Amino acid sequence: MKINGNEIRPGNVIQHNGELWVAVKTQHVKPGKGGAFAQVELKNLANGSKLNERFRSADKVERVRLEQRDYQFLYQSDDMLIFMDTKNYEQIELQADFVGERAGFLQDGMMVKVESHEGKPIGIRLPDQVTLIVRETEPVVKGQTAASSNKPAILENNMRVMVPVFIEAGDKIIIDTNETTYLKRAE
């Protein structure tokens, strides 16, 4: 689907210079002299490189629609992550570095969305929040809870996050998977 260059929004996937790019940021600029344009920061879906590009309203770009399918995470084998399509029970294997550091959030049976283009997986969406157990953290120092400060904690998946001082080892907490930050204590 062709769209005008000034219609590109963050999150749009476009085909540019023969490759797939996702728009990270867009800024519409209207200089005093000359025509208006959109300054777009693009991230390459294949290799992660970034590019800043100007698109005028007369420029036409190809917006790509990604196919999204629900998959269930089954297990990890060496550096491969195994997922199962919940509709036809077919399994796919993805490299752990394809998911990146967020692979640590994957839990048995977790539902994810795998985004693909022309049958080739190019992205994965995890749930926005996961519940994890704090494995170890520093003990609370008396009087420290008066100030709003954080302390480091190591979670059951070996990730490090900053948590409020009242969180102790063994507590269940909710983590934002996009920002890798503490949200709240789980009930």
JSON list of C-alpha atoms in Angstrom, two decimals:
[
{"chain": "A", "resi": 1, "resn": "MET", "atom": "CA", "xyz": [0.00, 0.00, 0.00]},
{"chain": "A", "resi": 2, "resn": "LYS", "atom": "CA", "xyz": [1.52, 3.33, -1.10]},
{"chain": "A", "resi": 3, "resn": "ILE", "atom": "CA", "xyz": [1.27, 6.27, 1.28]},
{"chain": "A", "resi": 4, "resn": "ASN", "atom": "CA", "xyz": [2.52, 9.85, 1.12]},
{"chain": "A", "resi": 5, "resn": "GLY", "atom": "CA", "xyz": [5.82, 10.57, 2.86]},
{"chain": "A", "resi": 6, "resn": "ASN", "atom": "CA", "xyz": [4.15, 12.90, 5.38]},
{"chain": "A", "resi": 7, "resn": "GLU", "atom": "CA", "xyz": [1.74, 10.13, 6.50]},
{"chain": "A", "resi": 8, "resn": "ILE", "atom": "CA", "xyz": [4.49, 7.98, 8.06]},
{"chain": "A", "resi": 9, "resn": "ARG", "atom": "CA", "xyz": [3.82, 7.42, 11.77]},
{"chain": "A", "resi": 10, "resn": "PRO", "atom": "CA", "xyz": [5.96, 5.78, 14.48]},
{"chain": "A", "resi": 11, "resn": "GLY", "atom": "CA", "xyz": [5.53, 2.01, 14.33]},
{"chain": "A", "resi": 12, "resn": "ASN", "atom": "CA", "xyz": [4.83, 1.94, 10.59]},
{"chain": "A", "resi": 13, "resn": "VAL", "atom": "CA", "xyz": [6.89, -0.57, 8.62]},
{"chain": "A", "resi": 14, "resn": "ILE", "atom": "CA", "xyz": [7.94, 0.70, 5.20]},
{"chain": "A", "resi": 15, "resn": "GLN", "atom": "CA", "xyz": [9.96, -0.62, 2.29]},
{"chain": "A", "resi": 16, "resn": "HIS", "atom": "CA", "xyz": [12.81, 1.82, 1.56]},
{"chain": "A", "resi": 17, "resn": "ASN", "atom": "CA", "xyz": [15.90, 1.23, -0.59]},
{"chain": "A", "resi": 18, "resn": "GLY", "atom": "CA", "xyz": [14.85, -2.40, -1.02]},
{"chain": "A", "resi": 19, "resn": "GLU", "atom": "CA", "xyz": [14.79, -3.18, 2.71]},
{"chain": "A", "resi": 20, "resn": "LEU", "atom": "CA", "xyz": [12.23, -3.21, 5.53]},
{"chain": "A", "resi": 21, "resn": "TRP", "atom": "CA", "xyz": [12.40, -0.34, 8.03]},
{"chain": "A", "resi": 22, "resn": "VAL", "atom": "CA", "xyz": [10.28, 0.58, 11.04]},
{"chain": "A", "resi": 23, "resn": "ALA", "atom": "CA", "xyz": [9.63, 4.25, 11.78]},
{"chain": "A", "resi": 24, "resn": "VAL", "atom": "CA", "xyz": [10.93, 4.99, 15.29]},
{"chain": "A", "resi": 25, "resn": "LYS", "atom": "CA", "xyz": [10.33, 8.77, 15.42]},
{"chain": "A", "resi": 26, "resn": "THR", "atom": "CA", "xyz": [8.72, 11.24, 13.07]},
{"chain": "A", "resi": 27, "resn": "GLN", "atom": "CA", "xyz": [8.89, 15.01, 13.14]},
{"chain": "A", "resi": 28, "resn": "HIS", "atom": "CA", "xyz": [7.03, 17.26, 10.75]},
{"chain": "A", "resi": 29, "resn": "VAL", "atom": "CA", "xyz": [9.08, 20.28, 9.71]},
{"chain": "A", "resi": 30, "resn": "LYS", "atom": "CA", "xyz": [7.76, 23.35, 7.94]},
{"chain": "A", "resi": 31, "resn": "PRO", "atom": "CA", "xyz": [10.71, 25.59, 7.12]},
{"chain": "A", "resi": 32, "resn": "GLY", "atom": "CA", "xyz": [10.15, 29.24, 6.25]},
{"chain": "A", "resi": 33, "resn": "LYS", "atom": "CA", "xyz": [11.54, 28.63, 2.81]},
{"chain": "A", "resi": 34, "resn": "GLY", "atom": "CA", "xyz": [10.68, 25.59, 0.72]},
{"chain": "A", "resi": 35, "resn": "GLY", "atom": "CA", "xyz": [8.14, 22.84, 1.20]},
{"chain": "A", "resi": 36, "resn": "ALA", "atom": "CA", "xyz": [7.24, 20.97, 4.37]},
{"chain": "A", "resi": 37, "resn": "PHE", "atom": "CA", "xyz": [8.69, 17.53, 5.00]},
{"chain": "A", "resi": 38, "resn": "ALA", "atom": "CA", "xyz": [8.69, 14.72, 7.54]},
{"chain": "A", "resi": 39, "resn": "GLN", "atom": "CA", "xyz": [12.01, 13.93, 9.24]},
{"chain": "A", "resi": 40, "resn": "VAL", "atom": "CA", "xyz": [11.81, 10.21, 10.01]},
{"chain": "A", "resi": 41, "resn": "GLU", "atom": "CA", "xyz": [14.16, 8.08, 12.09]},
{"chain": "A", "resi": 42, "resn": "LEU", "atom": "CA", "xyz": [14.11, 4.55, 10.67]},
{"chain": "A", "resi": 43, "resn": "LYS", "atom": "CA", "xyz": [15.42, 1.28, 12.11]},
{"chain": "A", "resi": 44, "resn": "ASN", "atom": "CA", "xyz": [16.34, -1.57, 9.79]},
{"chain": "A", "resi": 45, "resn": "LEU", "atom": "CA", "xyz": [14.40, -4.73, 10.71]},
{"chain": "A", "resi": 46, "resn": "ALA", "atom": "CA", "xyz": [17.09, -7.04, 9.34]},
{"chain": "A", "resi": 47, "resn": "ASN", "atom": "CA", "xyz": [20.23, -5.69, 11.00]},
{"chain": "A", "resi": 48, "resn": "GLY", "atom": "CA", "xyz": [19.08, -2.99, 13.47]},
{"chain": "A", "resi": 49, "resn": "SER", "atom": "CA", "xyz": [20.96, -0.11, 11.81]},
{"chain": "A", "resi": 50, "resn": "LYS", "atom": "CA", "xyz": [19.39, 3.35, 12.00]},
{"chain": "A", "resi": 51, "resn": "LEU", "atom": "CA", "xyz": [18.82, 5.95, 9.32]},
{"chain": "A", "resi": 52, "resn": "ASN", "atom": "CA", "xyz": [17.41, 9.49, 9.28]},
{"chain": "A", "resi": 53, "resn": "GLU", "atom": "CA", "xyz": [15.48, 10.29, 6.14]},
{"chain": "A", "resi": 54, "resn": "ARG", "atom": "CA", "xyz": [13.43, 13.22, 4.84]},
{"chain": "A", "resi": 55, "resn": "PHE", "atom": "CA", "xyz": [10.14, 12.54, 3.09]},
{"chain": "A", "resi": 56, "resn": "ARG", "atom": "CA", "xyz": [8.16, 15.25, 1.32]},
{"chain": "A", "resi": 57, "resn": "SER", "atom": "CA", "xyz": [4.40, 14.94, 0.93]},
{"chain": "A", "resi": 58, "resn": "ALA", "atom": "CA", "xyz": [4.87, 14.22, -2.79]},
{"chain": "A", "resi": 59, "resn": "ASP", "atom": "CA", "xyz": [7.16, 11.25, -2.01]},
{"chain": "A", "resi": 60, "resn": "LYS", "atom": "CA", "xyz": [5.40, 7.89, -2.14]},
{"chain": "A", "resi": 61, "resn": "VAL", "atom": "CA", "xyz": [6.55, 5.07, 0.12]},
{"chain": "A", "resi": 62, "resn": "GLU", "atom": "CA", "xyz": [5.42, 1.46, 0.33]},
{"chain": "A", "resi": 63, "resn": "ARG", "atom": "CA", "xyz": [3.84, 0.70, 3.70]},
{"chain": "A", "resi": 64, "resn": "VAL", "atom": "CA", "xyz": [4.21, -2.97, 4.56]},
{"chain": "A", "resi": 65, "resn": "ARG", "atom": "CA", "xyz": [1.57, -4.93, 6.40]},
{"chain": "A", "resi": 66, "resn": "LEU", "atom": "CA", "xyz": [3.03, -7.55, 8.67]},
{"chain": "A", "resi": 67, "resn": "GLU", "atom": "CA", "xyz": [1.33, -10.84, 9.31]},
{"chain": "A", "resi": 68, "resn": "GLN", "atom": "CA", "xyz": [0.85, -11.40, 13.05]},
{"chain": "A", "resi": 69, "resn": "ARG", "atom": "CA", "xyz": [0.26, -14.87, 14.42]},
{"chain": "A", "resi": 70, "resn": "ASP", "atom": "CA", "xyz": [-0.13, -16.12, 17.96]},
{"chain": "A", "resi": 71, "resn": "TYR", "atom": "CA", "xyz": [2.54, -18.53, 19.12]},
{"chain": "A", "resi": 72, "resn": "GLN", "atom": "CA", "xyz": [3.11, -20.27, 22.43]},
{"chain": "A", "resi": 73, "resn": "PHE", "atom": "CA", "xyz": [6.64, -20.42, 23.83]},
{"chain": "A", "resi": 74, "resn": "LEU", "atom": "CA", "xyz": [7.54, -24.05, 24.51]},
{"chain": "A", "resi": 75, "resn": "TYR", "atom": "CA", "xyz": [11.20, -24.23, 25.55]},
{"chain": "A", "resi": 76, "resn": "GLN", "atom": "CA", "xyz": [14.77, -23.15, 24.85]},
{"chain": "A", "resi": 77, "resn": "SER", "atom": "CA", "xyz": [17.29, -25.58, 23.37]},
{"chain": "A", "resi": 78, "resn": "ASP", "atom": "CA", "xyz": [20.85, -24.22, 23.41]},
{"chain": "A", "resi": 79, "resn": "ASP", "atom": "CA", "xyz": [20.55, -20.88, 21.58]},
{"chain": "A", "resi": 80, "resn": "MET", "atom": "CA", "xyz": [17.26, -21.75, 19.85]},
{"chain": "A", "resi": 81, "resn": "LEU", "atom": "CA", "xyz": [13.80, -20.76, 21.11]},
{"chain": "A", "resi": 82, "resn": "ILE", "atom": "CA", "xyz": [10.98, -23.14, 20.17]},
{"chain": "A", "resi": 83, "resn": "PHE", "atom": "CA", "xyz": [7.46, -21.74, 19.57]},
{"chain": "A", "resi": 84, "resn": "MET", "atom": "CA", "xyz": [4.23, -23.47, 18.53]},
{"chain": "A", "resi": 85, "resn": "ASP", "atom": "CA", "xyz": [1.49, -21.99, 16.35]},
{"chain": "A", "resi": 86, "resn": "THR", "atom": "CA", "xyz": [-1.69, -22.29, 18.42]},
{"chain": "A", "resi": 87, "resn": "LYS", "atom": "CA", "xyz": [-3.91, -22.84, 15.36]},
{"chain": "A", "resi": 88, "resn": "ASN", "atom": "CA", "xyz": [-2.12, -25.58, 13.41]},
{"chain": "A", "resi": 89, "resn": "TYR", "atom": "CA", "xyz": [0.39, -26.79, 16.06]},
{"chain": "A", "resi": 90, "resn": "GLU", "atom": "CA", "xyz": [3.38, -26.24, 13.76]},
{"chain": "A", "resi": 91, "resn": "GLN", "atom": "CA", "xyz": [6.61, -25.40, 15.56]},
{"chain": "A", "resi": 92, "resn": "ILE", "atom": "CA", "xyz": [9.15, -22.77, 14.60]},
{"chain": "A", "resi": 93, "resn": "GLU", "atom": "CA", "xyz": [12.66, -22.23, 15.93]},
{"chain": "A", "resi": 94, "resn": "LEU", "atom": "CA", "xyz": [14.10, -18.73, 16.35]},
{"chain": "A", "resi": 95, "resn": "GLN", "atom": "CA", "xyz": [17.60, -17.75, 17.41]},
{"chain": "A", "resi": 96, "resn": "ALA", "atom": "CA", "xyz": [17.71, -16.42, 20.99]},
{"chain": "A", "resi": 97, "resn": "ASP", "atom": "CA", "xyz": [19.51, -13.29, 19.75]},
{"chain": "A", "resi": 98, "resn": "PHE", "atom": "CA", "xyz": [16.55, -12.69, 17.39]},
{"chain": "A", "resi": 99, "resn": "VAL", "atom": "CA", "xyz": [14.52, -11.84, 20.51]},
{"chain": "A", "resi": 100, "resn": "GLY", "atom": "CA", "xyz": [17.53, -10.19, 22.17]},
{"chain": "A", "resi": 101, "resn": "GLU", "atom": "CA", "xyz": [17.88, -9.55, 25.89]},
{"chain": "A", "resi": 102, "resn": "ARG", "atom": "CA", "xyz": [14.09, -9.73, 26.30]},
{"chain": "A", "resi": 103, "resn": "ALA", "atom": "CA", "xyz": [14.32, -13.51, 25.75]},
{"chain": "A", "resi": 104, "resn": "GLY", "atom": "CA", "xyz": [14.86, -13.72, 29.50]},
{"chain": "A", "resi": 105, "resn": "PHE", "atom": "CA", "xyz": [11.21, -12.79, 29.99]},
{"chain": "A", "resi": 106, "resn": "LEU", "atom": "CA", "xyz": [9.95, -15.85, 28.09]},
{"chain": "A", "resi": 107, "resn": "GLN", "atom": "CA", "xyz": [8.19, -18.35, 30.34]},
{"chain": "A", "resi": 108, "resn": "ASP", "atom": "CA", "xyz": [6.85, -21.82, 29.54]},
{"chain": "A", "resi": 109, "resn": "GLY", "atom": "CA", "xyz": [3.47, -21.55, 27.86]},
{"chain": "A", "resi": 110, "resn": "MET", "atom": "CA", "xyz": [3.70, -17.75, 27.36]},
{"chain": "A", "resi": 111, "resn": "MET", "atom": "CA", "xyz": [1.72, -16.42, 24.40]},
{"chain": "A", "resi": 112, "resn": "VAL", "atom": "CA", "xyz": [3.61, -14.11, 22.02]},
{"chain": "A", "resi": 113, "resn": "LYS", "atom": "CA", "xyz": [2.90, -12.55, 18.63]},
{"chain": "A", "resi": 114, "resn": "VAL", "atom": "CA", "xyz": [5.38, -13.33, 15.88]},
{"chain": "A", "resi": 115, "resn": "GLU", "atom": "CA", "xyz": [5.40, -10.75, 13.10]},
{"chain": "A", "resi": 116, "resn": "SER", "atom": "CA", "xyz": [6.42, -12.01, 9.69]},
{"chain": "A", "resi": 117, "resn": "HIS", "atom": "CA", "xyz": [6.76, -10.64, 6.17]},
{"chain": "A", "resi": 118, "resn": "GLU", "atom": "CA", "xyz": [6.39, -13.01, 3.23]},
{"chain": "A", "resi": 119, "resn": "GLY", "atom": "CA", "xyz": [6.59, -15.99, 5.60]},
{"chain": "A", "resi": 120, "resn": "LYS", "atom": "CA", "xyz": [9.88, -14.87, 7.23]},
{"chain": "A", "resi": 121, "resn": "PRO", "atom": "CA", "xyz": [9.75, -13.91, 10.94]},
{"chain": "A", "resi": 122, "resn": "ILE", "atom": "CA", "xyz": [11.06, -10.35, 11.44]},
{"chain": "A", "resi": 123, "resn": "GLY", "atom": "CA", "xyz": [9.84, -9.47, 14.93]},
{"chain": "A", "resi": 124, "resn": "ILE", "atom": "CA", "xyz": [8.31, -10.76, 18.13]},
{"chain": "A", "resi": 125, "resn": "ARG", "atom": "CA", "xyz": [5.96, -9.09, 20.59]},
{"chain": "A", "resi": 126, "resn": "LEU", "atom": "CA", "xyz": [6.02, -10.20, 24.20]},
{"chain": "A", "resi": 127, "resn": "PRO", "atom": "CA", "xyz": [3.26, -9.41, 26.68]},
{"chain": "A", "resi": 128, "resn": "ASP", "atom": "CA", "xyz": [3.74, -5.88, 28.09]},
{"chain": "A", "resi": 129, "resn": "GLN", "atom": "CA", "xyz": [4.06, -7.22, 31.64]},
{"chain": "A", "resi": 130, "resn": "VAL", "atom": "CA", "xyz": [5.36, -10.37, 33.29]},
{"chain": "A", "resi": 131, "resn": "THR", "atom": "CA", "xyz": [5.38, -11.56, 36.91]},
{"chain": "A", "resi": 132, "resn": "LEU", "atom": "CA", "xyz": [8.73, -12.73, 38.24]},
{"chain": "A", "resi": 133, "resn": "ILE", "atom": "CA", "xyz": [10.16, -13.72, 41.63]},
{"chain": "A", "resi": 134, "resn": "VAL", "atom": "CA", "xyz": [12.99, -11.72, 43.18]},
{"chain": "A", "resi": 135, "resn": "ARG", "atom": "CA", "xyz": [15.83, -14.18, 43.78]},
{"chain": "A", "resi": 136, "resn": "GLU", "atom": "CA", "xyz": [18.14, -11.87, 45.70]},
{"chain": "A", "resi": 137, "resn": "THR", "atom": "CA", "xyz": [18.33, -8.25, 46.77]},
{"chain": "A", "resi": 138, "resn": "GLU", "atom": "CA", "xyz": [20.02, -6.18, 49.44]},
{"chain": "A", "resi": 139, "resn": "PRO", "atom": "CA", "xyz": [18.42, -6.14, 52.88]},
{"chain": "A", "resi": 140, "resn": "VAL", "atom": "CA", "xyz": [16.52, -3.06, 54.01]},
{"chain": "A", "resi": 141, "resn": "VAL", "atom": "CA", "xyz": [18.54, -0.64, 56.10]},
{"chain": "A", "resi": 142, "resn": "LYS", "atom": "CA", "xyz": [16.54, 0.84, 58.99]},
{"chain": "A", "resi": 143, "resn": "GLY", "atom": "CA", "xyz": [15.32, 4.33, 58.14]},
{"chain": "A", "resi": 144, "resn": "GLN", "atom": "CA", "xyz": [16.01, 3.87, 54.42]},
{"chain": "A", "resi": 145, "resn": "THR", "atom": "CA", "xyz": [12.31, 3.51, 53.57]},
{"chain": "A", "resi": 146, "resn": "ALA", "atom": "CA", "xyz": [11.63, 7.15, 54.41]},
{"chain": "A", "resi": 147, "resn": "ALA", "atom": "CA", "xyz": [13.25, 8.35, 51.18]},
{"chain": "A", "resi": 148, "resn": "SER", "atom": "CA", "xyz": [12.01, 7.09, 47.84]},
{"chain": "A", "resi": 149, "resn": "SER", "atom": "CA", "xyz": [15.08, 5.21, 46.67]},
{"chain": "A", "resi": 150, "resn": "ASN", "atom": "CA", "xyz": [15.66, 2.03, 44.73]},
{"chain": "A", "resi": 151, "resn": "LYS", "atom": "CA", "xyz": [18.03, -0.88, 45.12]},
{"chain": "A", "resi": 152, "resn": "PRO", "atom": "CA", "xyz": [19.25, -3.53, 42.66]},
{"chain": "A", "resi": 153, "resn": "ALA", "atom": "CA", "xyz": [17.56, -6.92, 42.57]},
{"chain": "A", "resi": 154, "resn": "ILE", "atom": "CA", "xyz": [18.30, -10.11, 40.66]},
{"chain": "A", "resi": 155, "resn": "LEU", "atom": "CA", "xyz": [15.21, -11.90, 39.35]},
{"chain": "A", "resi": 156, "resn": "GLU", "atom": "CA", "xyz": [14.59, -15.61, 38.78]},
{"chain": "A", "resi": 157, "resn": "ASN", "atom": "CA", "xyz": [15.56, -15.15, 35.11]},
{"chain": "A", "resi": 158, "resn": "ASN", "atom": "CA", "xyz": [18.94, -13.62, 36.17]},
{"chain": "A", "resi": 159, "resn": "MET", "atom": "CA", "xyz": [17.95, -10.13, 35.00]},
{"chain": "A", "resi": 160, "resn": "ARG", "atom": "CA", "xyz": [18.88, -7.12, 37.12]},
{"chain": "A", "resi": 161, "resn": "VAL", "atom": "CA", "xyz": [16.31, -4.41, 37.80]},
{"chain": "A", "resi": 162, "resn": "MET", "atom": "CA", "xyz": [16.00, -1.57, 40.26]},
{"chain": "A", "resi": 163, "resn": "VAL", "atom": "CA", "xyz": [13.21, -2.10, 42.82]},
{"chain": "A", "resi": 164, "resn": "PRO", "atom": "CA", "xyz": [11.87, -0.09, 45.76]},
{"chain": "A", "resi": 165, "resn": "VAL", "atom": "CA", "xyz": [13.55, -0.74, 49.10]},
{"chain": "A", "resi": 166, "resn": "PHE", "atom": "CA", "xyz": [10.55, -2.61, 50.56]},
{"chain": "A", "resi": 167, "resn": "ILE", "atom": "CA", "xyz": [10.91, -5.47, 48.04]},
{"chain": "A", "resi": 168, "resn": "GLU", "atom": "CA", "xyz": [12.59, -8.55, 49.51]},
{"chain": "A", "resi": 169, "resn": "ALA", "atom": "CA", "xyz": [13.92, -11.85, 48.15]},
{"chain": "A", "resi": 170, "resn": "GLY", "atom": "CA", "xyz": [11.03, -14.20, 47.40]},
{"chain": "A", "resi": 171, "resn": "ASP", "atom": "CA", "xyz": [8.58, -11.39, 46.51]},
{"chain": "A", "resi": 172, "resn": "LYS", "atom": "CA", "xyz": [6.67, -11.61, 43.24]},
{"chain": "A", "resi": 173, "resn": "ILE", "atom": "CA", "xyz": [6.87, -8.41, 41.20]},
{"chain": "A", "resi": 174, "resn": "ILE", "atom": "CA", "xyz": [5.47, -7.22, 37.87]},
{"chain": "A", "resi": 175, "resn": "ILE", "atom": "CA", "xyz": [8.02, -6.06, 35.29]},
{"chain": "A", "resi": 176, "resn": "ASP", "atom": "CA", "xyz": [7.45, -3.95, 32.15]},
{"chain": "A", "resi": 177, "resn": "THR", "atom": "CA", "xyz": [9.00, -6.04, 29.34]},
{"chain": "A", "resi": 178, "resn": "ASN", "atom": "CA", "xyz": [9.43, -3.06, 27.00]},
{"chain": "A", "resi": 179, "resn": "GLU", "atom": "CA", "xyz": [11.41, -0.89, 29.41]},
{"chain": "A", "resi": 180, "resn": "THR", "atom": "CA", "xyz": [12.75, -3.69, 31.69]},
{"chain": "A", "resi": 181, "resn": "THR", "atom": "CA", "xyz": [11.55, -1.77, 34.74]},
{"chain": "A", "resi": 182, "resn": "TYR", "atom": "CA", "xyz": [9.73, -2.56, 37.99]},
{"chain": "A", "resi": 183, "resn": "LEU", "atom": "CA", "xyz": [6.00, -1.68, 37.91]},
{"chain": "A", "resi": 184, "resn": "LYS", "atom": "CA", "xyz": [4.49, -3.02, 41.14]},
{"chain": "A", "resi": 185, "resn": "ARG", "atom": "CA", "xyz": [4.36, -5.88, 43.59]},
{"chain": "A", "resi": 186, "resn": "ALA", "atom": "CA", "xyz": [2.19, -8.78, 42.43]},
{"chain": "A", "resi": 187, "resn": "GLU", "atom": "CA", "xyz": [-0.71, -9.95, 44.62]}
]
